[in-house]
């Protein structure tokens, strides 16, 4: 308890060390994927930025300042990344199947925040789902659920274009 009080006083006085997120912190990996999905189509809307912060703060119970620190660090990591594998490998090691599905759901929630789904966003979610081992069926179901929650029309919520011979009815 004494340590918590000291930490509070350090934060209030500005003497607290800057909280950082470790390379293998799943929150950082998820945040980096969300930062990437927000910017992949070249248009970053206020709705997408707000959704990104809301999804992270609600999922991980972060304060506003911790959310901002996480997003800043995730942005830096995404800028430095050459691919998505570094982020997905952390998640594949640390999350069970339900946790990996939640990541895809968080991505769709962020994608649908502005009411538009670009082919770049759709393709990125597909690639991340493949890297995480989330099935096509689950990915499409999560997409439909997010579209429904965001009031997207049926056209936007249609299944992804067939990839590698898969169709909506096939696993």
Tab-separated table of C-alpha atoms in Angstrom:
chain	number	residue	atom	x	y	z
A	1	UNK	CA	0.000	0.000	0.000
A	2	UNK	CA	2.865	2.346	0.799
A	3	UNK	CA	4.316	1.705	-2.654
A	4	UNK	CA	0.999	2.642	-4.253
A	5	UNK	CA	0.916	5.923	-2.308
A	6	UNK	CA	4.497	6.719	-3.343
A	7	UNK	CA	3.631	5.974	-6.967
A	8	UNK	CA	0.609	8.276	-6.764
A	9	UNK	CA	2.710	11.139	-5.355
A	10	UNK	CA	5.380	10.539	-7.996
A	11	UNK	CA	2.760	10.714	-10.752
A	12	UNK	CA	1.227	13.868	-9.312
A	13	UNK	CA	4.590	15.591	-8.988
A	14	UNK	CA	5.730	14.552	-12.448
A	15	UNK	CA	8.647	12.533	-11.063
A	16	UNK	CA	7.234	9.175	-12.106
A	17	UNK	CA	9.153	7.332	-14.769
A	18	UNK	CA	7.397	7.191	-18.125
A	19	UNK	CA	5.423	3.985	-18.397
A	20	UNK	CA	6.668	1.915	-21.253
A	21	UNK	CA	5.304	-1.190	-22.843
A	22	UNK	CA	7.620	-4.148	-23.352
A	23	UNK	CA	8.268	-5.635	-26.790
A	24	UNK	CA	6.298	-8.751	-25.860
A	25	UNK	CA	3.375	-6.911	-24.233
A	26	UNK	CA	0.226	-8.112	-25.980
A	27	UNK	CA	-1.390	-4.700	-25.451
A	28	UNK	CA	1.353	-3.089	-27.507
A	29	UNK	CA	1.034	-5.713	-30.248
A	30	UNK	CA	-2.747	-5.213	-30.443
A	31	UNK	CA	-2.403	-1.428	-30.374
A	32	UNK	CA	0.167	-1.532	-33.187
A	33	UNK	CA	-2.194	-3.632	-35.309
A	34	UNK	CA	-5.018	-1.170	-34.622
A	35	UNK	CA	-2.814	1.821	-35.459
A	36	UNK	CA	-1.860	0.047	-38.678
A	37	UNK	CA	-5.463	-0.745	-39.640
A	38	UNK	CA	-6.539	2.856	-39.016
A	39	UNK	CA	-3.946	4.215	-41.421
A	40	UNK	CA	-3.704	1.441	-44.018
A	41	UNK	CA	-6.198	3.067	-46.393
A	42	UNK	CA	-4.421	6.435	-46.269
A	43	UNK	CA	-7.342	8.182	-44.560
A	44	UNK	CA	-7.355	8.495	-40.768
A	45	UNK	CA	-10.653	9.881	-39.526
A	46	UNK	CA	-11.459	11.279	-36.105
A	47	UNK	CA	-13.990	8.458	-35.692
A	48	UNK	CA	-11.269	5.857	-36.295
A	49	UNK	CA	-8.876	7.541	-33.867
A	50	UNK	CA	-11.593	7.696	-31.217
A	51	UNK	CA	-12.574	4.057	-31.808
A	52	UNK	CA	-8.956	2.953	-31.505
A	53	UNK	CA	-8.603	4.663	-28.136
A	54	UNK	CA	-11.989	3.461	-26.890
A	55	UNK	CA	-11.360	-0.152	-27.898
A	56	UNK	CA	-7.960	-0.167	-26.170
A	57	UNK	CA	-9.036	1.606	-22.992
A	58	UNK	CA	-12.145	-0.560	-22.559
A	59	UNK	CA	-10.427	-3.856	-23.402
A	60	UNK	CA	-7.425	-3.278	-21.157
A	61	UNK	CA	-8.909	-0.982	-18.496
A	62	UNK	CA	-6.441	1.814	-19.244
A	63	UNK	CA	-6.620	5.392	-18.075
A	64	UNK	CA	-6.683	8.125	-20.682
A	65	UNK	CA	-2.982	8.891	-20.186
A	66	UNK	CA	-2.005	5.205	-20.353
A	67	UNK	CA	-4.073	4.828	-23.517
A	68	UNK	CA	-2.302	7.812	-25.059
A	69	UNK	CA	1.101	6.381	-24.101
A	70	UNK	CA	0.163	3.025	-25.572
A	71	UNK	CA	-1.052	4.567	-28.832
A	72	UNK	CA	2.091	6.706	-29.114
A	73	UNK	CA	4.364	3.699	-28.556
A	74	UNK	CA	2.269	1.572	-30.932
A	75	UNK	CA	2.508	4.258	-33.619
A	76	UNK	CA	6.261	4.327	-33.254
A	77	UNK	CA	6.476	0.532	-33.446
A	78	UNK	CA	4.163	0.388	-36.454
A	79	UNK	CA	6.302	2.983	-38.252
A	80	UNK	CA	9.399	0.846	-37.626
A	81	UNK	CA	7.792	-2.488	-38.551
A	82	UNK	CA	8.463	-4.100	-41.901
A	83	UNK	CA	5.513	-6.484	-41.605
A	84	UNK	CA	2.755	-7.597	-39.251
A	85	UNK	CA	4.411	-10.846	-38.185
A	86	UNK	CA	6.297	-9.291	-35.262
A	87	UNK	CA	3.015	-8.202	-33.702
A	88	UNK	CA	1.020	-11.321	-34.514
A	89	UNK	CA	3.733	-13.662	-33.260
A	90	UNK	CA	3.517	-12.042	-29.805
A	91	UNK	CA	-0.253	-12.534	-29.831
A	92	UNK	CA	-0.115	-16.077	-31.145
A	93	UNK	CA	2.190	-17.018	-28.248
A	94	UNK	CA	0.279	-15.204	-25.525
A	95	UNK	CA	-3.398	-15.563	-26.433
A	96	UNK	CA	-5.731	-18.520	-26.637
A	97	UNK	CA	-8.178	-18.933	-29.528
A	98	UNK	CA	-10.827	-16.699	-27.950
A	99	UNK	CA	-8.235	-14.000	-27.284
A	100	UNK	CA	-7.080	-14.080	-30.900
A	101	UNK	CA	-10.689	-13.786	-32.058
A	102	UNK	CA	-11.100	-10.748	-29.796
A	103	UNK	CA	-8.153	-9.118	-31.575
A	104	UNK	CA	-9.890	-9.589	-34.924
A	105	UNK	CA	-13.106	-8.248	-33.423
A	106	UNK	CA	-11.233	-5.176	-32.143
A	107	UNK	CA	-9.831	-4.646	-35.622
A	108	UNK	CA	-13.288	-4.813	-37.195
A	109	UNK	CA	-14.687	-2.427	-34.555
A	110	UNK	CA	-11.981	0.060	-35.488
A	111	UNK	CA	-12.473	-0.462	-39.235
A	112	UNK	CA	-16.231	0.113	-39.072
A	113	UNK	CA	-15.903	3.255	-36.928
A	114	UNK	CA	-15.967	5.520	-39.984
A	115	UNK	CA	-18.674	3.539	-41.781
A	116	UNK	CA	-16.360	2.520	-44.630
A	117	UNK	CA	-14.360	-0.622	-45.235
A	118	UNK	CA	-11.623	-0.218	-47.799
A	119	UNK	CA	-10.138	-3.183	-49.597
A	120	UNK	CA	-6.859	-2.396	-47.808
A	121	UNK	CA	-8.524	-2.642	-44.397
A	122	UNK	CA	-10.354	-5.813	-45.382
A	123	UNK	CA	-7.146	-7.380	-46.696
A	124	UNK	CA	-5.180	-6.424	-43.594
A	125	UNK	CA	-7.729	-8.005	-41.265
A	126	UNK	CA	-7.659	-11.131	-43.440
A	127	UNK	CA	-3.838	-11.299	-43.251
A	128	UNK	CA	-3.797	-10.788	-39.477
A	129	UNK	CA	-6.505	-13.412	-39.007
A	130	UNK	CA	-4.465	-15.872	-41.075
A	131	UNK	CA	-1.333	-15.138	-39.033
A	132	UNK	CA	-3.276	-15.578	-35.782
A	133	UNK	CA	-4.941	-18.791	-36.896
A	134	UNK	CA	-8.465	-17.345	-36.837
A	135	UNK	CA	-10.649	-19.217	-39.311
A	136	UNK	CA	-12.279	-17.587	-42.315
A	137	UNK	CA	-15.675	-18.425	-40.892
A	138	UNK	CA	-14.880	-16.702	-37.578
A	139	UNK	CA	-13.348	-13.692	-39.338
A	140	UNK	CA	-16.459	-13.235	-41.487
A	141	UNK	CA	-18.795	-13.711	-38.525
A	142	UNK	CA	-16.860	-11.135	-36.502
A	143	UNK	CA	-17.004	-8.747	-39.467
A	144	UNK	CA	-20.777	-9.120	-39.731
A	145	UNK	CA	-21.194	-8.557	-36.013
A	146	UNK	CA	-19.153	-5.353	-36.093
A	147	UNK	CA	-21.011	-4.142	-39.185
A	148	UNK	CA	-24.325	-4.769	-37.457
A	149	UNK	CA	-23.225	-2.912	-34.291
A	150	UNK	CA	-22.134	0.044	-36.407
A	151	UNK	CA	-25.282	0.051	-38.539
A	152	UNK	CA	-23.352	-0.665	-41.723
A	153	UNK	CA	-25.463	-1.634	-44.694
A	154	UNK	CA	-25.547	-5.137	-46.108
A	155	UNK	CA	-23.136	-4.248	-48.930
A	156	UNK	CA	-20.369	-3.296	-46.508
A	157	UNK	CA	-20.964	-6.353	-44.351
A	158	UNK	CA	-20.750	-8.823	-47.228
A	159	UNK	CA	-18.131	-11.533	-46.871
A	160	UNK	CA	-14.586	-10.873	-47.927
A	161	UNK	CA	-13.743	-11.599	-51.516
A	162	UNK	CA	-12.737	-15.214	-51.990
A	163	UNK	CA	-9.103	-15.831	-51.235
A	164	UNK	CA	-7.191	-18.952	-52.067
A	165	UNK	CA	-10.346	-20.615	-53.329
A	166	UNK	CA	-12.357	-20.092	-50.131
A	167	UNK	CA	-15.933	-18.918	-50.172
A	168	UNK	CA	-18.293	-17.882	-47.432
A	169	UNK	CA	-19.816	-21.347	-47.084
A	170	UNK	CA	-16.480	-23.148	-46.861
A	171	UNK	CA	-14.406	-23.407	-43.711
